[in-house]
C-alpha atoms as a PDB file:
ATOM      1  CA  MET A   1      10.510  53.242 -42.060  1.00  0.00           C
ATOM      2  CA  LEU A   2      10.666  54.910 -45.861  1.00  0.00           C
ATOM      3  CA  LEU A   3       9.202  58.034 -43.455  1.00  0.00           C
ATOM      4  CA  LEU A   4      12.177  57.826 -41.519  1.00  0.00           C
ATOM      5  CA  PHE A   5      14.482  57.798 -44.128  1.00  0.00           C
ATOM      6  CA  THR A   6      12.970  60.955 -45.761  1.00  0.00           C
ATOM      7  CA  CYS A   7      13.113  62.629 -42.792  1.00  0.00           C
ATOM      8  CA  THR A   8      16.817  61.920 -42.835  1.00  0.00           C
ATOM      9  CA  LEU A   9      17.191  62.825 -46.028  1.00  0.00           C
ATOM     10  CA  ILE A  10      15.156  66.310 -45.751  1.00  0.00           C
ATOM     11  CA  GLY A  11      17.498  66.811 -42.369  1.00  0.00           C
ATOM     12  CA  VAL A  12      20.576  66.761 -44.836  1.00  0.00           C
ATOM     13  CA  PHE A  13      19.109  68.879 -47.566  1.00  0.00           C
ATOM     14  CA  SER A  14      18.071  71.147 -45.064  1.00  0.00           C
ATOM     15  CA  LEU A  15      21.867  72.278 -44.339  1.00  0.00           C
ATOM     16  CA  THR A  16      22.161  73.543 -48.174  1.00  0.00           C
ATOM     17  CA  PHE A  17      19.915  76.055 -47.429  1.00  0.00           C
ATOM     18  CA  LEU A  18      22.084  78.304 -44.609  1.00  0.00           C
ATOM     19  CA  ARG A  19      24.405  80.679 -45.571  1.00  0.00           C
ATOM     20  CA  GLN A  20      27.428  79.366 -43.457  1.00  0.00           C
ATOM     21  CA  LEU A  21      27.562  76.085 -41.353  1.00  0.00           C
ATOM     22  CA  PRO A  22      26.623  76.227 -37.601  1.00  0.00           C
ATOM     23  CA  THR A  23      28.895  76.004 -35.129  1.00  0.00           C
ATOM     24  CA  ASP A  24      30.155  72.792 -33.639  1.00  0.00           C
ATOM     25  CA  VAL A  25      27.501  73.833 -30.051  1.00  0.00           C
ATOM     26  CA  VAL A  26      25.000  74.395 -32.259  1.00  0.00           C
ATOM     27  CA  LEU A  27      25.470  71.082 -34.203  1.00  0.00           C
ATOM     28  CA  PHE A  28      26.187  69.203 -30.907  1.00  0.00           C
ATOM     29  CA  VAL A  29      22.815  70.355 -29.558  1.00  0.00           C
ATOM     30  CA  VAL A  30      21.046  68.964 -32.613  1.00  0.00           C
ATOM     31  CA  LEU A  31      22.358  65.823 -33.032  1.00  0.00           C
ATOM     32  CA  THR A  32      21.791  65.146 -28.829  1.00  0.00           C
ATOM     33  CA  GLY A  33      17.982  66.783 -29.332  1.00  0.00           C
ATOM     34  CA  GLY A  34      17.929  64.496 -32.653  1.00  0.00           C
ATOM     35  CA  LEU A  35      19.159  61.164 -30.424  1.00  0.00           C
ATOM     36  CA  VAL A  36      16.368  62.588 -27.380  1.00  0.00           C
ATOM     37  CA  PHE A  37      13.574  62.625 -29.974  1.00  0.00           C
ATOM     38  CA  ALA A  38      14.414  59.562 -32.044  1.00  0.00           C
ATOM     39  CA  LEU A  39      14.248  57.160 -29.165  1.00  0.00           C
ATOM     40  CA  ARG A  40      10.591  58.641 -28.185  1.00  0.00           C
ATOM     41  CA  PRO A  41       8.001  56.685 -30.853  1.00  0.00           C
ATOM     42  CA  PHE A  42       5.853  59.615 -31.584  1.00  0.00           C
ATOM     43  CA  SER A  43       8.913  62.047 -32.208  1.00  0.00           C
ATOM     44  CA  ARG A  44      10.416  59.855 -33.898  1.00  0.00           C
ATOM     45  CA  PRO A  45      10.658  61.622 -37.575  1.00  0.00           C
ATOM     46  CA  VAL A  46      11.295  64.832 -36.012  1.00  0.00           C
ATOM     47  CA  GLY A  47      14.951  63.155 -34.505  1.00  0.00           C
ATOM     48  CA  PHE A  48      15.719  61.473 -37.672  1.00  0.00           C
ATOM     49  CA  LEU A  49      14.943  65.381 -39.431  1.00  0.00           C
ATOM     50  CA  LEU A  50      17.648  66.341 -36.601  1.00  0.00           C
ATOM     51  CA  LEU A  51      19.833  63.912 -36.940  1.00  0.00           C
ATOM     52  CA  GLY A  52      20.419  64.157 -40.390  1.00  0.00           C
ATOM     53  CA  PHE A  53      21.192  67.789 -40.524  1.00  0.00           C
ATOM     54  CA  ALA A  54      24.130  67.311 -37.566  1.00  0.00           C
ATOM     55  CA  LEU A  55      25.678  64.388 -39.437  1.00  0.00           C
ATOM     56  CA  MET A  56      25.923  66.455 -42.341  1.00  0.00           C
ATOM     57  CA  GLY A  57      27.284  69.875 -40.710  1.00  0.00           C
ATOM     58  CA  TYR A  58      29.698  67.599 -38.805  1.00  0.00           C
ATOM     59  CA  ALA A  59      30.932  65.815 -42.363  1.00  0.00           C
ATOM     60  CA  ALA A  60      31.138  69.034 -44.364  1.00  0.00           C
ATOM     61  CA  SER A  61      32.973  70.505 -41.478  1.00  0.00           C
ATOM     62  CA  ALA A  62      35.563  68.057 -41.456  1.00  0.00           C
ATOM     63  CA  GLN A  63      36.231  68.672 -45.209  1.00  0.00           C
ATOM     64  CA  LEU A  64      35.950  72.540 -44.978  1.00  0.00           C
ATOM     65  CA  ALA A  65      38.784  71.706 -42.213  1.00  0.00           C
ATOM     66  CA  ASP A  66      41.109  69.976 -44.389  1.00  0.00           C
ATOM     67  CA  LYS A  67      42.124  73.187 -46.533  1.00  0.00           C
ATOM     68  CA  LEU A  68      45.367  74.559 -46.941  1.00  0.00           C
ATOM     69  CA  ASP A  69      46.407  76.357 -43.917  1.00  0.00           C
ATOM     70  CA  PRO A  70      47.533  79.663 -45.027  1.00  0.00           C
ATOM     71  CA  GLU A  71      51.079  79.559 -44.246  1.00  0.00           C
ATOM     72  CA  TRP A  72      52.127  77.477 -46.445  1.00  0.00           C
ATOM     73  CA  LEU A  73      50.140  79.451 -48.780  1.00  0.00           C
ATOM     74  CA  GLY A  74      52.891  80.425 -51.846  1.00  0.00           C
ATOM     75  CA  ARG A  75      55.735  78.985 -50.180  1.00  0.00           C
ATOM     76  CA  LYS A  76      57.959  76.353 -51.946  1.00  0.00           C
ATOM     77  CA  ILE A  77      57.204  73.101 -50.028  1.00  0.00           C
ATOM     78  CA  THR A  78      59.312  69.626 -50.936  1.00  0.00           C
ATOM     79  CA  PHE A  79      57.451  67.021 -49.249  1.00  0.00           C
ATOM     80  CA  SER A  80      56.897  62.535 -50.658  1.00  0.00           C
ATOM     81  CA  VAL A  81      53.864  62.302 -51.995  1.00  0.00           C
ATOM     82  CA  ARG A  82      51.511  58.743 -53.450  1.00  0.00           C
ATOM     83  CA  ILE A  83      50.200  59.184 -56.541  1.00  0.00           C
ATOM     84  CA  ASP A  84      46.648  58.526 -56.018  1.00  0.00           C
ATOM     85  CA  ASN A  85      44.797  58.692 -59.643  1.00  0.00           C
ATOM     86  CA  PHE A  86      46.032  58.296 -63.267  1.00  0.00           C
ATOM     87  CA  PRO A  87      47.394  61.803 -64.681  1.00  0.00           C
ATOM     88  CA  VAL A  88      46.154  63.266 -67.291  1.00  0.00           C
ATOM     89  CA  GLN A  89      47.992  65.058 -70.385  1.00  0.00           C
ATOM     90  CA  ASP A  90      46.638  67.609 -72.010  1.00  0.00           C
ATOM     91  CA  ASN A  91      49.070  70.311 -74.347  1.00  0.00           C
ATOM     92  CA  GLY A  92      51.949  69.016 -72.379  1.00  0.00           C
ATOM     93  CA  ASN A  93      50.993  69.730 -69.217  1.00  0.00           C
ATOM     94  CA  LEU A  94      49.782  67.076 -66.722  1.00  0.00           C
ATOM     95  CA  SER A  95      47.553  67.161 -64.157  1.00  0.00           C
ATOM     96  CA  PHE A  96      47.075  64.328 -61.029  1.00  0.00           C
ATOM     97  CA  LEU A  97      46.208  64.137 -57.611  1.00  0.00           C
ATOM     98  CA  VAL A  98      48.465  62.743 -54.828  1.00  0.00           C
ATOM     99  CA  ARG A  99      48.399  62.146 -50.962  1.00  0.00           C
ATOM    100  CA  PRO A 100      51.362  63.555 -48.699  1.00  0.00           C
ATOM    101  CA  VAL A 101      52.927  60.626 -47.191  1.00  0.00           C
ATOM    102  CA  ASP A 102      54.904  62.882 -45.117  1.00  0.00           C
ATOM    103  CA  ARG A 103      53.429  66.222 -44.423  1.00  0.00           C
ATOM    104  CA  PRO A 104      49.919  65.134 -41.908  1.00  0.00           C
ATOM    105  CA  GLU A 105      49.850  69.015 -41.530  1.00  0.00           C
ATOM    106  CA  LEU A 106      48.963  69.057 -45.609  1.00  0.00           C
ATOM    107  CA  PRO A 107      45.342  68.402 -46.906  1.00  0.00           C
ATOM    108  CA  ARG A 108      44.557  64.444 -47.441  1.00  0.00           C
ATOM    109  CA  ILE A 109      44.132  65.356 -51.223  1.00  0.00           C
ATOM    110  CA  ILE A 110      46.135  67.521 -53.497  1.00  0.00           C
ATOM    111  CA  ARG A 111      45.839  68.248 -57.096  1.00  0.00           C
ATOM    112  CA  LEU A 112      48.999  68.853 -59.333  1.00  0.00           C
ATOM    113  CA  SER A 113      49.755  70.258 -62.557  1.00  0.00           C
ATOM    114  CA  TRP A 114      52.769  69.896 -63.844  1.00  0.00           C
ATOM    115  CA  TYR A 115      54.418  71.648 -66.727  1.00  0.00           C
ATOM    116  CA  GLU A 116      56.798  70.309 -69.305  1.00  0.00           C
ATOM    117  CA  VAL A 117      56.474  67.401 -68.533  1.00  0.00           C
ATOM    118  CA  GLU A 118      59.458  64.780 -69.569  1.00  0.00           C
ATOM    119  CA  VAL A 119      58.873  61.319 -66.930  1.00  0.00           C
ATOM    120  CA  ALA A 120      54.942  61.345 -65.717  1.00  0.00           C
ATOM    121  CA  PRO A 121      54.590  59.666 -63.185  1.00  0.00           C
ATOM    122  CA  LYS A 122      52.858  56.367 -62.443  1.00  0.00           C
ATOM    123  CA  ILE A 123      49.285  55.647 -60.570  1.00  0.00           C
ATOM    124  CA  GLY A 124      50.930  53.997 -57.053  1.00  0.00           C
ATOM    125  CA  GLU A 125      54.428  55.813 -57.209  1.00  0.00           C
ATOM    126  CA  VAL A 126      55.608  57.488 -54.040  1.00  0.00           C
ATOM    127  CA  TRP A 127      57.732  60.664 -55.324  1.00  0.00           C
ATOM    128  CA  ARG A 128      59.704  63.791 -53.910  1.00  0.00           C
ATOM    129  CA  LEU A 129      58.550  67.114 -55.069  1.00  0.00           C
ATOM    130  CA  ALA A 130      59.013  70.509 -54.515  1.00  0.00           C
ATOM    131  CA  VAL A 131      55.932  72.502 -55.235  1.00  0.00           C
ATOM    132  CA  ARG A 132      53.722  75.739 -54.401  1.00  0.00           C
ATOM    133  CA  LEU A 133      50.579  74.742 -53.152  1.00  0.00           C
ATOM    134  CA  LYS A 134      47.273  77.105 -53.192  1.00  0.00           C
ATOM    135  CA  ARG A 135      43.841  76.818 -51.906  1.00  0.00           C
ATOM    136  CA  PRO A 136      41.516  75.114 -53.938  1.00  0.00           C
ATOM    137  CA  ARG A 137      39.559  78.044 -56.007  1.00  0.00           C
ATOM    138  CA  GLY A 138      38.384  77.902 -59.280  1.00  0.00           C
ATOM    139  CA  LEU A 139      35.780  80.171 -61.980  1.00  0.00           C
ATOM    140  CA  SER A 140      32.465  79.804 -61.237  1.00  0.00           C
ATOM    141  CA  ASN A 141      30.284  80.543 -64.903  1.00  0.00           C
ATOM    142  CA  GLN A 142      26.477  80.791 -64.302  1.00  0.00           C
ATOM    143  CA  GLY A 143      25.016  77.492 -66.462  1.00  0.00           C
ATOM    144  CA  GLY A 144      28.670  76.557 -66.690  1.00  0.00           C
ATOM    145  CA  PHE A 145      31.390  74.237 -65.197  1.00  0.00           C
ATOM    146  CA  ASP A 146      32.422  75.499 -61.386  1.00  0.00           C
ATOM    147  CA  PHE A 147      35.629  74.522 -61.037  1.00  0.00           C
ATOM    148  CA  GLU A 148      35.861  75.572 -57.186  1.00  0.00           C
ATOM    149  CA  ALA A 149      32.808  73.502 -56.770  1.00  0.00           C
ATOM    150  CA  TRP A 150      34.354  70.434 -58.883  1.00  0.00           C
ATOM    151  CA  LEU A 151      36.787  70.337 -56.328  1.00  0.00           C
ATOM    152  CA  PHE A 152      35.189  70.646 -53.466  1.00  0.00           C
ATOM    153  CA  ARG A 153      32.762  67.488 -54.198  1.00  0.00           C
ATOM    154  CA  GLU A 154      36.030  65.533 -55.212  1.00  0.00           C
ATOM    155  CA  ARG A 155      37.544  66.661 -51.719  1.00  0.00           C
ATOM    156  CA  ILE A 156      40.543  68.540 -52.792  1.00  0.00           C
ATOM    157  CA  GLY A 157      42.277  70.446 -50.406  1.00  0.00           C
ATOM    158  CA  ALA A 158      44.863  71.987 -52.357  1.00  0.00           C
ATOM    159  CA  THR A 159      45.852  73.048 -56.115  1.00  0.00           C
END
């Protein structure tokens, strides 16, 4: 059992060595091959390695697909949001995570920054806001904090 778990983890982490994600067709072929190999006792470790690779590939594809569509870039959009975390205030600026309520075409999690705040929203409240959204990007300092990687890990699809 430990061998199968280890093989699955190797499959999952082997995806990080690729420069780009495999296409859905390649992932489907790998998934199918993994299922075939996992059913045979002697090739089961290889099957679990392929299954780990394919499932992680599908998860990464889904996360990358949940980014802001370029057609919404820089445009003023008015929509309802649910405040998803406790707002953090720094030097009069407020940042918080929201989930769109009435716009399914937008990413599921958006990080908003609000300047010159008069009334701070509370977690769980629903607000109607007019915002300009950007794709999640940030500075990457070698040996320092990588803001774009943090946005990716937090599954934030727009800022």
